[in-house]
Short mmCIF file of C-alpha atoms (C1' of nucleotides) in Angstrom, two decimals:
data_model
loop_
_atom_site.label_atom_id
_atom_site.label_comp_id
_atom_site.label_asym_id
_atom_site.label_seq_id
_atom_site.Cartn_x
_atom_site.Cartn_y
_atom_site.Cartn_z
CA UNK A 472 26.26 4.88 11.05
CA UNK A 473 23.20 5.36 12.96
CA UNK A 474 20.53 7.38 11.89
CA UNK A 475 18.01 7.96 14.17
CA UNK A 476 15.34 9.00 12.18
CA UNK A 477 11.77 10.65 13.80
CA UNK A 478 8.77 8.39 13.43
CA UNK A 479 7.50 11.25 11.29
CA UNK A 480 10.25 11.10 8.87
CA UNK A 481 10.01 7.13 8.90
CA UNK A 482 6.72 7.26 8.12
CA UNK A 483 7.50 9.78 4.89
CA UNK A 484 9.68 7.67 3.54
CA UNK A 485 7.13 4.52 3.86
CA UNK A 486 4.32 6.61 2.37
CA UNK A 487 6.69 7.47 -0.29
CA UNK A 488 7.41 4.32 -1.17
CA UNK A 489 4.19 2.72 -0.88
CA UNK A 490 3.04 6.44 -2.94
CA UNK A 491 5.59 5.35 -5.87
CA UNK A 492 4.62 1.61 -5.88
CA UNK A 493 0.58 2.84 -6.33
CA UNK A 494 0.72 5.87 -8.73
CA UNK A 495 3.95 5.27 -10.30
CA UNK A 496 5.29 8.82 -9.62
CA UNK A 497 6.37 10.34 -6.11
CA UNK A 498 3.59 12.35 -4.49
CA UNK A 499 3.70 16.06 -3.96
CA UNK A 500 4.30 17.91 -0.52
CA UNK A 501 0.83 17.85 0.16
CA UNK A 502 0.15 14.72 -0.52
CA UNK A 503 2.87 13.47 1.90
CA UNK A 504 1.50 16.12 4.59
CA UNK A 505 -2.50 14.58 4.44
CA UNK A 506 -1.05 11.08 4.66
CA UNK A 507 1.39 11.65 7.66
CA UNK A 508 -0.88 13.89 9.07
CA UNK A 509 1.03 17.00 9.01
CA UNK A 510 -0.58 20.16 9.05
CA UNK A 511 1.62 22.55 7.11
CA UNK A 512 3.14 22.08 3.88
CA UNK A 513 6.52 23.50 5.31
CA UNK A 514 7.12 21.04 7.91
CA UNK A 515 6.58 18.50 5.28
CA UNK A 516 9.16 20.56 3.69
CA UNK A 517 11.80 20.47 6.63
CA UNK A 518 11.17 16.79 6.76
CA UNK A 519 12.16 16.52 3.72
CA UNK A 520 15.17 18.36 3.23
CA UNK A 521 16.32 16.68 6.81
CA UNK A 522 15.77 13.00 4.77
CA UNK A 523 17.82 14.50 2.04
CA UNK A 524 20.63 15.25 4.69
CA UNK A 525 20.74 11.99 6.02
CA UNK A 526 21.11 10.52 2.01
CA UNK A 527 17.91 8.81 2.11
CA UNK A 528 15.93 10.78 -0.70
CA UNK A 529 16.56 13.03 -3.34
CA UNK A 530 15.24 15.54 -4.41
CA UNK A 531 15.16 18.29 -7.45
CA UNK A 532 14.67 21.46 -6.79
CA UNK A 533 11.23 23.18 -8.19
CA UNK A 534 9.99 19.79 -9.85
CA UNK A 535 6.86 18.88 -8.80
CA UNK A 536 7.40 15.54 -7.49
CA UNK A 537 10.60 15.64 -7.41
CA UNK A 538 11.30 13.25 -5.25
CA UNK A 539 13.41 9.88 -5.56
CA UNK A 540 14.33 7.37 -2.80
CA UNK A 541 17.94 6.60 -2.75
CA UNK A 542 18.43 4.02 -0.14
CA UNK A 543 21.06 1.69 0.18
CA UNK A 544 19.14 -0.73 -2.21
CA UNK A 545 19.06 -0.54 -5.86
CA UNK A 546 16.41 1.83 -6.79
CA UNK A 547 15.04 -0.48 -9.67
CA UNK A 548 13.89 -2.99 -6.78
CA UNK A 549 12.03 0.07 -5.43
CA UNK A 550 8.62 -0.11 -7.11
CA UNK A 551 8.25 -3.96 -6.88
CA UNK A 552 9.23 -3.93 -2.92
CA UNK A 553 6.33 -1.52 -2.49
CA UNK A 554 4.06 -2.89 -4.13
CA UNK A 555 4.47 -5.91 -1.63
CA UNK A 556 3.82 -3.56 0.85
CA UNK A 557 0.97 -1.37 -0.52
CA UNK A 558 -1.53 -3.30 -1.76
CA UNK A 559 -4.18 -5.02 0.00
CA UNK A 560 -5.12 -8.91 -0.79
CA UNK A 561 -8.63 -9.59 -0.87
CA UNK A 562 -9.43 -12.68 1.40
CA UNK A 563 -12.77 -14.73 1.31
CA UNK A 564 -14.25 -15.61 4.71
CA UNK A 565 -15.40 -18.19 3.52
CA UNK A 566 -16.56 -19.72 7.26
CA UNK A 567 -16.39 -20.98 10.50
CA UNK A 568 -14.02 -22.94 11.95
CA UNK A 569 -14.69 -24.95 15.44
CA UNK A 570 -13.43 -28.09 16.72
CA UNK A 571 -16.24 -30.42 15.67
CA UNK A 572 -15.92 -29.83 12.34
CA UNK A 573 -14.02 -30.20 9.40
CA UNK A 574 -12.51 -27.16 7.72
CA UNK A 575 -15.15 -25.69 5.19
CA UNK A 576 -12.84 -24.99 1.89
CA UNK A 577 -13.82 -22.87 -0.46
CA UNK A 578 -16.01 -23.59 -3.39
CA UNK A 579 -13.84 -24.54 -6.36
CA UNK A 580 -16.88 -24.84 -8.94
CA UNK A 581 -18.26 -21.72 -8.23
CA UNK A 582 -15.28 -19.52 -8.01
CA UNK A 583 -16.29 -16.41 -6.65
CA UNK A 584 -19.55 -16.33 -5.10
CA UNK A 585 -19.11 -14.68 -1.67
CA UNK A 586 -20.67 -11.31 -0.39
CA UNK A 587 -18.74 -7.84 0.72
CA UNK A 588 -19.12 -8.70 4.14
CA UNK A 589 -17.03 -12.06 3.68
CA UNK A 590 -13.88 -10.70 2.32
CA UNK A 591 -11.10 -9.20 4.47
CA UNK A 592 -8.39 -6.99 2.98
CA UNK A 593 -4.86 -7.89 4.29
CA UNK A 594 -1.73 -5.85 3.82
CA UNK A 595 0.44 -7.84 1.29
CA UNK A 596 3.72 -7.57 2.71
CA UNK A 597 1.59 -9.19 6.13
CA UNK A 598 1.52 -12.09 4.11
CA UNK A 599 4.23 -13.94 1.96
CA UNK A 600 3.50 -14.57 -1.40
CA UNK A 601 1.20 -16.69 -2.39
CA UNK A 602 -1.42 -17.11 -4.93
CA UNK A 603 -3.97 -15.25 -4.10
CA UNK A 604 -7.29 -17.88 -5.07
CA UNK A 605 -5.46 -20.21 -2.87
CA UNK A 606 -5.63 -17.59 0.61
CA UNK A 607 -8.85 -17.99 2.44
CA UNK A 608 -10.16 -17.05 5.93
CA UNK A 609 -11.94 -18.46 8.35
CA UNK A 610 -13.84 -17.51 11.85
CA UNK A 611 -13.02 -19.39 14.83
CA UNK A 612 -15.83 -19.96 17.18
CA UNK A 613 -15.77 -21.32 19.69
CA UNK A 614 -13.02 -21.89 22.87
CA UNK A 615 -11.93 -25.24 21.42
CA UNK A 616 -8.28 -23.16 20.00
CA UNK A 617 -7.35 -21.85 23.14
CA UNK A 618 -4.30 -24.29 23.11
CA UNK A 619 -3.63 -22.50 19.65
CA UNK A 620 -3.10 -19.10 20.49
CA UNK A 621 -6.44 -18.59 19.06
CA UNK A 622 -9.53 -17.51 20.80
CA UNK A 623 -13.35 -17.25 19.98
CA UNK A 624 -14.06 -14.62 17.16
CA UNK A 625 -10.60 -14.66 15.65
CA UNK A 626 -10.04 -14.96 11.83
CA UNK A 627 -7.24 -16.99 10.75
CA UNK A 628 -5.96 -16.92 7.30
CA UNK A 629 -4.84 -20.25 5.48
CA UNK A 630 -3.24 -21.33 2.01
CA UNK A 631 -5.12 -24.02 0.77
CA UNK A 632 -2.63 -27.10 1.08
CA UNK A 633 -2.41 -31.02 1.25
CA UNK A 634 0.68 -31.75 2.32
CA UNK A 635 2.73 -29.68 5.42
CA UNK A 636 6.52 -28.86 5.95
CA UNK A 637 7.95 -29.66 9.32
CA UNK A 638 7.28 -26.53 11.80
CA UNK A 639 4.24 -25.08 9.60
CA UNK A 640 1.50 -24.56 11.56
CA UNK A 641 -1.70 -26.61 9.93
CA UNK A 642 -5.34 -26.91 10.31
CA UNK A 643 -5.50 -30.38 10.44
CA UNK A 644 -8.39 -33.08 10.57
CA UNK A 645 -8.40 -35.98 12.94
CA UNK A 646 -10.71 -38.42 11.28
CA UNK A 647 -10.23 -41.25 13.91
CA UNK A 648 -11.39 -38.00 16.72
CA UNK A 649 -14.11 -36.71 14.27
CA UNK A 650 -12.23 -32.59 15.12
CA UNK A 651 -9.83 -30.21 13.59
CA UNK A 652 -7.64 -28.14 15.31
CA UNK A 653 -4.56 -26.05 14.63
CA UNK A 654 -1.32 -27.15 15.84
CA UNK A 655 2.19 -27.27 14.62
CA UNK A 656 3.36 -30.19 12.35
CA UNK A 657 6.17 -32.43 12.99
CA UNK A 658 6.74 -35.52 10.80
CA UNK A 659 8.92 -38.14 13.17
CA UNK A 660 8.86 -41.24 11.64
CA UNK A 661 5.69 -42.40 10.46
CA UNK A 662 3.75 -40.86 13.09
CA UNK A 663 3.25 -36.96 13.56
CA UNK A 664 3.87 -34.82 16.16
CA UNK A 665 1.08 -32.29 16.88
CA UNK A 666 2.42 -29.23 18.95
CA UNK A 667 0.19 -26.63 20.23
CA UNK A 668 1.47 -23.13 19.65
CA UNK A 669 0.90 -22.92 23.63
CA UNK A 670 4.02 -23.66 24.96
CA UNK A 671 2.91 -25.12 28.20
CA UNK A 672 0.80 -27.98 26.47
CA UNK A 673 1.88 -30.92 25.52
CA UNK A 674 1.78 -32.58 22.00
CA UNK A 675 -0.17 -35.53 20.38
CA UNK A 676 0.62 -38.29 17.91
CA UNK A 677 -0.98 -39.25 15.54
CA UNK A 678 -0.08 -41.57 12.36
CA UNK A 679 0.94 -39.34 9.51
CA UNK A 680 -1.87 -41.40 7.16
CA UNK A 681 -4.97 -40.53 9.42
CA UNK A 682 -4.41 -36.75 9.46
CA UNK A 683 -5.67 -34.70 6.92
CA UNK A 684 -4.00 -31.34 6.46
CA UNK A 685 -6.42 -28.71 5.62
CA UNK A 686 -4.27 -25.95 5.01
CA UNK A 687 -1.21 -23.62 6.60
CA UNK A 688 -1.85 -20.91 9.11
CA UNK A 689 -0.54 -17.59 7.80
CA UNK A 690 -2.10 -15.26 9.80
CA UNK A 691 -4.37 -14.88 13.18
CA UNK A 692 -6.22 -11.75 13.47
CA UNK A 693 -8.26 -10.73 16.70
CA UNK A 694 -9.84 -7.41 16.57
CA UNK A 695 -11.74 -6.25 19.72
CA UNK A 696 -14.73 -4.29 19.61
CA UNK B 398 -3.67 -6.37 -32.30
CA UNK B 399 -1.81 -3.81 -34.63
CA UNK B 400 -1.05 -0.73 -33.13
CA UNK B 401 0.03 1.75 -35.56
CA UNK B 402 1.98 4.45 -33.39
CA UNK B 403 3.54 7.24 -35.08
CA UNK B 404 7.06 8.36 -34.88
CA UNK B 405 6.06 11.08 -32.64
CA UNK B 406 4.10 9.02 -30.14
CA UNK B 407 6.89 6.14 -30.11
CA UNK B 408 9.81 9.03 -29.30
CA UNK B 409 6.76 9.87 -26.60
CA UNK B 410 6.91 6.60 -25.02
CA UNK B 411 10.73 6.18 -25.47
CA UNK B 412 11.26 9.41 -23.98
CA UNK B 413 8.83 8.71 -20.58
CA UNK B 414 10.50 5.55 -20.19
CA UNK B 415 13.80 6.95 -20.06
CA UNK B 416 13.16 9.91 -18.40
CA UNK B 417 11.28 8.45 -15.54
CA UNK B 418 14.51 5.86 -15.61
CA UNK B 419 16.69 8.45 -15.06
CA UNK B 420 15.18 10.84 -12.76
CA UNK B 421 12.70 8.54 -10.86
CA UNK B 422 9.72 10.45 -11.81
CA UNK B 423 7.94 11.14 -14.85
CA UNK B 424 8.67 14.01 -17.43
CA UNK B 425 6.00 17.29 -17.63
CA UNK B 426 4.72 17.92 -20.84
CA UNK B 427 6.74 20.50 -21.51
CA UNK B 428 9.91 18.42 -21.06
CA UNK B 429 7.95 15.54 -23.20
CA UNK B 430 7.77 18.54 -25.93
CA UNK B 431 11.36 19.84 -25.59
CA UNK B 432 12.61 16.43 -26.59
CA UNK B 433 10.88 14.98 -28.96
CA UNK B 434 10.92 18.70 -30.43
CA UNK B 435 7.29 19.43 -30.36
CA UNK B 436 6.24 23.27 -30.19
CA UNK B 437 2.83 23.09 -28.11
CA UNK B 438 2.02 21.89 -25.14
CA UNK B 439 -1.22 20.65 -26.23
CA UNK B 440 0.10 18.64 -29.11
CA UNK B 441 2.04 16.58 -26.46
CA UNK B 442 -1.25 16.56 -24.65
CA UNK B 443 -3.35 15.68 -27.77
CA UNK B 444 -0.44 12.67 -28.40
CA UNK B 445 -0.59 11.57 -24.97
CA UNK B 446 -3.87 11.22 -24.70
CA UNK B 447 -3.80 9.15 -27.97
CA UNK B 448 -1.03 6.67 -26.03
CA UNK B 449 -3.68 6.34 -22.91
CA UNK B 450 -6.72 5.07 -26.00
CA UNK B 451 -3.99 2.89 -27.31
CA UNK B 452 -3.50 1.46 -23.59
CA UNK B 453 0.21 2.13 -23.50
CA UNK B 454 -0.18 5.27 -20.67
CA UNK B 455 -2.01 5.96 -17.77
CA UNK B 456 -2.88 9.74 -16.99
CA UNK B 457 -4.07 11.04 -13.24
CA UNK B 458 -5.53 14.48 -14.56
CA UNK B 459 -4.78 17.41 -13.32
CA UNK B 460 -1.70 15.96 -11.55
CA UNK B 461 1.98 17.29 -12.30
CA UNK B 462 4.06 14.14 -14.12
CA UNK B 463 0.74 12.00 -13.57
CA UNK B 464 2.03 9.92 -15.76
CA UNK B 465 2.38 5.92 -15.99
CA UNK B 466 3.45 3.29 -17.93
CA UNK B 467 1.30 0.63 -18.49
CA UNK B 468 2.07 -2.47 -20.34
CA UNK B 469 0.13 -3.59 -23.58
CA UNK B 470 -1.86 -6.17 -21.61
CA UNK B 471 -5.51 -6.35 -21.46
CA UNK B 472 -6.57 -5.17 -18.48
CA UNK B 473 -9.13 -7.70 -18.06
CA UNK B 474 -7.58 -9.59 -14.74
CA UNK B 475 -5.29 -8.16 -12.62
CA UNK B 476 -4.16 -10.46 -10.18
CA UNK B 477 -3.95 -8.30 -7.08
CA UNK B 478 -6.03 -5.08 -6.54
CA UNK B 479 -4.54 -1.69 -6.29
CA UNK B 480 -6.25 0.06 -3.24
CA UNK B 481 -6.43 3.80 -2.63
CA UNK B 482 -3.79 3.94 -0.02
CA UNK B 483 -5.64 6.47 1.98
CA UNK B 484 -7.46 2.95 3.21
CA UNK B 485 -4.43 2.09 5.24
CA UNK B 486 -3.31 3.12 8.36
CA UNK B 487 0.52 3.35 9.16
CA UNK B 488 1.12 2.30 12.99
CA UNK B 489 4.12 3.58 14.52
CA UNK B 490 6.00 -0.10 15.86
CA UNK B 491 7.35 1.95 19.27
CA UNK B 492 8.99 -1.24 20.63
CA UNK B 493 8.41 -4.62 22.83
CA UNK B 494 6.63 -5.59 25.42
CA UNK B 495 6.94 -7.69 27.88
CA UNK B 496 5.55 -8.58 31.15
CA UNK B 497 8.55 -7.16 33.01
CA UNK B 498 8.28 -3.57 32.05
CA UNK B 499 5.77 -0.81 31.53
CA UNK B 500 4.60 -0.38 27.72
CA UNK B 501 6.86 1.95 25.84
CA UNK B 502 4.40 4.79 25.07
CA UNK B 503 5.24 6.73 21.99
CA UNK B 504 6.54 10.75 22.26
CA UNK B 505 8.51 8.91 26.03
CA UNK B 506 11.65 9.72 24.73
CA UNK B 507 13.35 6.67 25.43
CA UNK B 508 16.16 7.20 23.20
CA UNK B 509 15.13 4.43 20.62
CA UNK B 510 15.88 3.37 17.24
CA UNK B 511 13.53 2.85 14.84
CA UNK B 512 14.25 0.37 12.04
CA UNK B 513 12.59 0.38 8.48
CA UNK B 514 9.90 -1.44 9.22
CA UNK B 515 8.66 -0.34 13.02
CA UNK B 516 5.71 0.54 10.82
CA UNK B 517 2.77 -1.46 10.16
CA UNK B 518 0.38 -0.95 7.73
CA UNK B 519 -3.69 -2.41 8.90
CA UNK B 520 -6.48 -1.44 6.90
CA UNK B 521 -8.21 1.10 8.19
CA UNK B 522 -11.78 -0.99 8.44
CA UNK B 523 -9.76 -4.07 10.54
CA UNK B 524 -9.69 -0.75 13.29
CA UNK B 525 -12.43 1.13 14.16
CA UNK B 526 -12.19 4.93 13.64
CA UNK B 527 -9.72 6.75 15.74
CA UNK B 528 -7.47 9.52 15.84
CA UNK B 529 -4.40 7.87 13.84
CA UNK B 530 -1.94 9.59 16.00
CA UNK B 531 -3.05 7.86 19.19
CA UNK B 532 -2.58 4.47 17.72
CA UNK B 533 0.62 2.65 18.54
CA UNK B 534 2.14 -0.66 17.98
CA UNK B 535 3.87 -3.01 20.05
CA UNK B 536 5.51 -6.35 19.43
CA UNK B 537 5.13 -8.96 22.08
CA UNK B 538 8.42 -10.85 23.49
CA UNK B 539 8.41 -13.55 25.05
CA UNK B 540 5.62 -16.13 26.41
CA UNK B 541 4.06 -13.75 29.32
CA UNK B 542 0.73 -12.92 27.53
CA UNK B 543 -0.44 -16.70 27.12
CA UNK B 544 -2.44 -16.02 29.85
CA UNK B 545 -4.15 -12.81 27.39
CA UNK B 546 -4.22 -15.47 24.52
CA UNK B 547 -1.17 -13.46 22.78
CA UNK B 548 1.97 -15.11 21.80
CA UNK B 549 5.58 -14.45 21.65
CA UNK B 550 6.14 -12.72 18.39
CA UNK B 551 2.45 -10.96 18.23
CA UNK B 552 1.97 -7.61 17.25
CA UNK B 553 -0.87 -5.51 19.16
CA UNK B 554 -1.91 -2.22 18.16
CA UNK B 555 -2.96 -0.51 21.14
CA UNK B 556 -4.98 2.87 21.36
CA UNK B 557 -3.15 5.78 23.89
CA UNK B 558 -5.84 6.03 26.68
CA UNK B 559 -5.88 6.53 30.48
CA UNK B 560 -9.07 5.55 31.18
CA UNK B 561 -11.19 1.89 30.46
CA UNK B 562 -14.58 1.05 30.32
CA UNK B 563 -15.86 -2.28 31.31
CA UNK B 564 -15.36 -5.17 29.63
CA UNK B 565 -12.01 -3.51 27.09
CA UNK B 566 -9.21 -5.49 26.53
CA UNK B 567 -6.39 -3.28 28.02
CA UNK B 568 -2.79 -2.52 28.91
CA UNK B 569 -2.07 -1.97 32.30
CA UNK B 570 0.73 -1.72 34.52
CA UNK B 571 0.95 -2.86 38.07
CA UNK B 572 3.25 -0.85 40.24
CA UNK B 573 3.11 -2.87 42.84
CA UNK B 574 4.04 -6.12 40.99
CA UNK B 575 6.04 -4.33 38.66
CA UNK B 576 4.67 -5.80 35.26
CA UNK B 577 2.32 -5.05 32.66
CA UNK B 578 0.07 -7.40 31.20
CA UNK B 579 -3.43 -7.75 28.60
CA UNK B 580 -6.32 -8.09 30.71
CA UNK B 581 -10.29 -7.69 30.47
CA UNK B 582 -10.87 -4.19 32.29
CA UNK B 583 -14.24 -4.52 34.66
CA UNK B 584 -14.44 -1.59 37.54
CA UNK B 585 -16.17 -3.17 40.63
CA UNK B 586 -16.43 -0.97 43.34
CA UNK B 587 -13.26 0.39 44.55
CA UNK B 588 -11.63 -3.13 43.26
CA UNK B 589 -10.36 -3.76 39.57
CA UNK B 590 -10.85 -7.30 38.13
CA UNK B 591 -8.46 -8.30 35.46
CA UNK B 592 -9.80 -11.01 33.64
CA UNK B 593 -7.47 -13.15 31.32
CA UNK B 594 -8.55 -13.76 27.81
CA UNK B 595 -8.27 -17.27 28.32
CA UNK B 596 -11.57 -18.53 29.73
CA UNK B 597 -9.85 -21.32 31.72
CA UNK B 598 -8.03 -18.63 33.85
CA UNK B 599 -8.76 -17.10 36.74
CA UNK B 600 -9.38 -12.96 37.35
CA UNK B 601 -7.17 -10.90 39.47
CA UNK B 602 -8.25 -7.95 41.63
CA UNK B 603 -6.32 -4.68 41.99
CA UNK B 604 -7.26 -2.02 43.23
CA UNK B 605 -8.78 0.49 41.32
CA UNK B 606 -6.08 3.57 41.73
CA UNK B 607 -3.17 0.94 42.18
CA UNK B 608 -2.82 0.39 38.69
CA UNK B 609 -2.11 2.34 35.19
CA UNK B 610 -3.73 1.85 32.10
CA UNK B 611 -1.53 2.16 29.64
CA UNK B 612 -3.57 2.07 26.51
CA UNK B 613 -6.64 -0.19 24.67
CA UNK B 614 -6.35 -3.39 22.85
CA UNK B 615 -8.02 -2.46 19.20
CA UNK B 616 -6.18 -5.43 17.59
CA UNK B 617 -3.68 -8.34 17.76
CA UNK B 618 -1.92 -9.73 15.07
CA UNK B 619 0.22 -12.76 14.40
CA UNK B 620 1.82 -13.64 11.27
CA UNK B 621 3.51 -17.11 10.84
CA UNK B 622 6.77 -17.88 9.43
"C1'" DC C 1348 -14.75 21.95 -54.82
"C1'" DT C 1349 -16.47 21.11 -50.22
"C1'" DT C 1350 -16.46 18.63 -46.06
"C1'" DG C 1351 -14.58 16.76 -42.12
"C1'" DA C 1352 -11.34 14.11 -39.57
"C1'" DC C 1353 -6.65 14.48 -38.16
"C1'" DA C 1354 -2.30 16.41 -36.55
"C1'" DC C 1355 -0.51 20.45 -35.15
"C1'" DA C 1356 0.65 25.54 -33.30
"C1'" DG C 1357 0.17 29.29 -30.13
"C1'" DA C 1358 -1.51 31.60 -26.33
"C1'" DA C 1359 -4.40 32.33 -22.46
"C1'" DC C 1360 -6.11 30.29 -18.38
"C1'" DA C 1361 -6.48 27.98 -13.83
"C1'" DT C 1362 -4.56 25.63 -10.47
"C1'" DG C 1363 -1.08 22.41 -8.79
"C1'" DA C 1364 2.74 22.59 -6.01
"C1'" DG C 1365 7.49 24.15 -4.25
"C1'" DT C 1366 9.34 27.96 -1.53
"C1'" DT C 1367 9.67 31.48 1.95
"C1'" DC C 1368 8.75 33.97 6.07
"C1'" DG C 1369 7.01 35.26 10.57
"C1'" DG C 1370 5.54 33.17 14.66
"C1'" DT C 1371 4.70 29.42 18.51
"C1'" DC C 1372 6.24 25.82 21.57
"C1'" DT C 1373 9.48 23.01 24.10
"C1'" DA C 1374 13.74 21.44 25.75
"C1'" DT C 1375 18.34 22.32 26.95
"C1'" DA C 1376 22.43 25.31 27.77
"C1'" DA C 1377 24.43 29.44 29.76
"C1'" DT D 245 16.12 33.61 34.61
"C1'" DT D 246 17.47 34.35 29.49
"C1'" DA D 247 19.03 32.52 25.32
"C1'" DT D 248 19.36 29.34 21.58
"C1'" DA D 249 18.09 25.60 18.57
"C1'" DG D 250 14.96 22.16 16.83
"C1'" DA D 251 10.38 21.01 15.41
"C1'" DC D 252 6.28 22.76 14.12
"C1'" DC D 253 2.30 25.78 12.20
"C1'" DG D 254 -0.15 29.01 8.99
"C1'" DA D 255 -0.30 31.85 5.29
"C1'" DA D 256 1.39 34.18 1.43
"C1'" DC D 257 4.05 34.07 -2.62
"C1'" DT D 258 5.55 32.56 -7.18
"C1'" DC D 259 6.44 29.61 -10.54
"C1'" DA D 260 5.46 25.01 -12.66
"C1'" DT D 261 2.32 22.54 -15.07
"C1'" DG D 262 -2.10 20.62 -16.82
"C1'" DT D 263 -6.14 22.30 -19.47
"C1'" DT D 264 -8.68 24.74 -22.90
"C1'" DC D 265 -9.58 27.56 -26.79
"C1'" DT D 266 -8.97 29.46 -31.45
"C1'" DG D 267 -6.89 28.74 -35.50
"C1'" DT D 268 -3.78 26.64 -39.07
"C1'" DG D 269 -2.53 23.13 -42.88
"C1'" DT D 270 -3.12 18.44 -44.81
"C1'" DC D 271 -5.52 14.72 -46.96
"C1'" DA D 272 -8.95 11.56 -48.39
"C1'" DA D 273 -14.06 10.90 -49.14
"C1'" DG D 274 -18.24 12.86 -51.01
#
DNA sequence: CTTGACACAGAACATGAGTTCGGTCTATAA
DNA sequence: TTATAGACCGAACTCATGTTCTGTGTCAAG
């Protein structure tokens, strides 16, 4: 059965969900309307009512509120799914990140000693889960990542981590080279293979006991302007 | 920590609990009154205000059901912080590109289905201000947009615009070689040069009315495993 | 006995919020 | 062309619902 559902209505169910997960309780016609950016409370309404037809929501007539998802999932898994999606992880920039240089970790004495400007909020759900004082960011300057994907200016999110799985992408240090870079890890043997994420370069070994894994590459994020 | 609750204000919380079980939102206070048989609306109020002191309740005022459970806990360190959604920005996911085919624009009915999650949620400071309904997603297939330092698997989140000015990151679509790619916009003359993200790579020129900008680059993400 | 905190009742009040209705716009069918 | 239906807007309407106020009765401290 296939439901083609208006970006508008997808994005009323999403904001009700993500509304539930917050607050706890649905949000009100209005509420749905500001956040999906439609202008009158009837069309909201006729959204609504259309979501109801297709057996995606529920709702009770002259209840404030009254709404209730009613997807295919169990509705108990509702709240915690949203949450995932909703809220916002706090991420310490904690530096740059070039070629030349070891990774700068974060301070693990001082805890939390960074200032608003170095801490990026990430969607959740953008992210697996993790534990959130082991998720930091870092700048990239620098063209030295170009065989990474990764230009000058982007911020790349890591989990703090020793030790990589086969496929993860790492930062990793090259001692014996004096440079980090980010590549994908594959343990063959004793040696490791080091595969940029640009398909059309080629790989380097290295022996798996002069690397030093820095941490995993969750996320890159390039914003222009 | 004792917490001497009376039988009224334990039927209270038994009675929210269930309720919002069964209905998926939370009771009014009238409905709180009717069952656990208490004549006044402002006793209920007076009782659940005395639940909220005790920590066991959270109340949005002057919101219908604004009502939420909270466990016993001290609230001293909650590992991930709730943001006012209103801080997010849902991006419509309208489909792929590639460098075969002219970007899907949103409202171009092109017949498509939209899954659960062609929406993305980016906080709204990651974007600069614009007009949330000219913002579209896309998700990049295959390995075209090396060139543009953008991966197979990368989500961009374009802005709807005709028009460039020097030096954005843009969409465009070239009729004559019938692809689209991500290239630097800079207007010289009567001649367009593209230039590739990638430093190491070399500019193309079009000319100017020869192509079609399809929309600007605010933002590319990339999310591994 | 008086005082005051506490739990409660009842009713009025103000607004939050669902519903309804007339009208516009666009695409497609007749 | 006209007609019809879907999606949308704006405003009015009405009830649902949180808030506030005045006033009871109880009970323990003074």
């Amino acid at each position: 059965m296939e439901q083609k559902l208006s970006t508008r209505q997808k994005r009323i169910l999403k904001f009700i969900e993500a509304f539930i997960g917050n607050n706890g309780y649905p949000p009100t016609i209005r509420e749905i309307g500001e956040a999906v950016e439609i202008a009158s409370t009837s069309v909201v309404n006729y959204n609504l009512n259309k979501l109801v037809e297709y057996g995606l929501l529920a709702r009770s007539p002259e209840v404030s509120r009254g709404l209730r998802l009613v997807g295919g999932e169990s509705p108990k898994e509702v709240p915690f799914k949203v949450v995932d999606i909703t809220h916002l992880v706090q991420i310490p920039l904690v530096g740059k990140i070039a070629a030349s240089a070891p990774v700068p970790l974060p301070g693990e004495d001082f805890g939390y000693y960074y200032d608003d400007d170095d801490i990026i909020d990430v969607p959740q759900g953008m992210l697996g889960k993790h534990r959130q004082s082991d998720l930091f960011a870092l700048r990239v300057t620098g063209d030295s990542m170009i065989d990474a994907m990764v230009a000058d200016g982007d911020v790349i999110v890591l989990e703090r981590q020793n030790i990589a799985r086969n496929g993860d992408m790492v930062a990793v240090f090259l001692p014996e080279r004096g440079e980090t870079t980010l590549k994908k890890y594959y343990l063959e043997g004793s040696q490791v293979r080091l595969q940029p994420a640009n398909p059309t370069m080629d790989p380097i070994y290295v022996d798996a006991d002069k690397i030093s894994v820095q941490g995993r590459v969750l996320a890159v994020l390039r914003t222009l302007h």
